[in-house]
């Protein structure tokens, strides 16, 4: 995975740039733990390059499930260039053709490909946490219109919904929440492993206090846990009976990642949400997100209830229209599942070789987790040394969320490296 040896002149320039970057690290706030031997300079589909250190990597992370159509997608680059010459920003004081067209496309494609059957309206914003903030506000507004006390929210253990204060309030992991003191009140965390009747009874008993329930159909940061279909059906049923808005966070698991356009498209329509959120892959790296609602939710909203300066800017919308058109094709989604089968088959074989170290291989589509007995930090480091980028989820799971356009031979090569890394660390 290492490229040809640099010339003496190039090597001197590289050393100079490396020294400059090491100094520039001191200008960034202390919020990330990054490897100090890697600086990404460019990418191509499912590969990333560090030209400073003269290294090439197979990328099984896709920017944390963002670059679904690959790094440096040529059509995305073309669209960005062309749209930037027309209009980048005009604010939400006015309509733009791009935002109107994208909103219509999201609703039409959602219904066409088995998603929320009563999807009706779209709020465009800039990031996943903003999309979830909007979803929570919309659910609370709906509850308050029924009863001023109906403001509470239900979330789940292992959940992750974002870092801003509202989304953080419904994120389970205490290490993200507790350093920031008081968050929004009236949030209850339930255990998805509990019996459905236990979950339903809680919602029934608290119905006069609950405005919304938020859940990831496939929990991502918590460890790659697909939520059983019967749980989602039962939760929607009890929420619908008690005017509790159901929110599906599809920021990581949506947009083709599970082999369907939306993860909830695997479910019957009686389990479809009132609100769902999308981001990450929606812009293939350009910051854009969406909160999709039905008419029941929209009827609770008034002008001024929410807003955003950059949300739905023409540049992001132009890219997202292309992303939606590309992902929303049966043959494309079938290829996602075929590639997912390559991953799961090989990872299961590796698990059989190392049953005392790998507990489980699970997921849906190209959102796969290999759970280890112990936190796999050394494994991630060894894989990186060998030329493969993987990331973790939860306490001890290695996460595989590559570009949906990853080539078969790159999958094979990357899994060869992963197996070699496992051998090196655990043999």
PDB file of C-alpha atoms in Angstrom, residues 192 216 307 381 427:
ATOM      1  CA  UNK A 192     -34.204  -1.866  23.342  1.00  0.00           C
ATOM      2  CA  UNK A 216     -31.936   4.660  14.939  1.00  0.00           C
ATOM      3  CA  UNK A 307     -34.923  28.353  10.653  1.00  0.00           C
ATOM      4  CA  UNK A 381      -3.617   0.862  14.566  1.00  0.00           C
ATOM      5  CA  UNK A 427      -2.396 -14.921  16.650  1.00  0.00           C
TER       6      UNK A 427
END
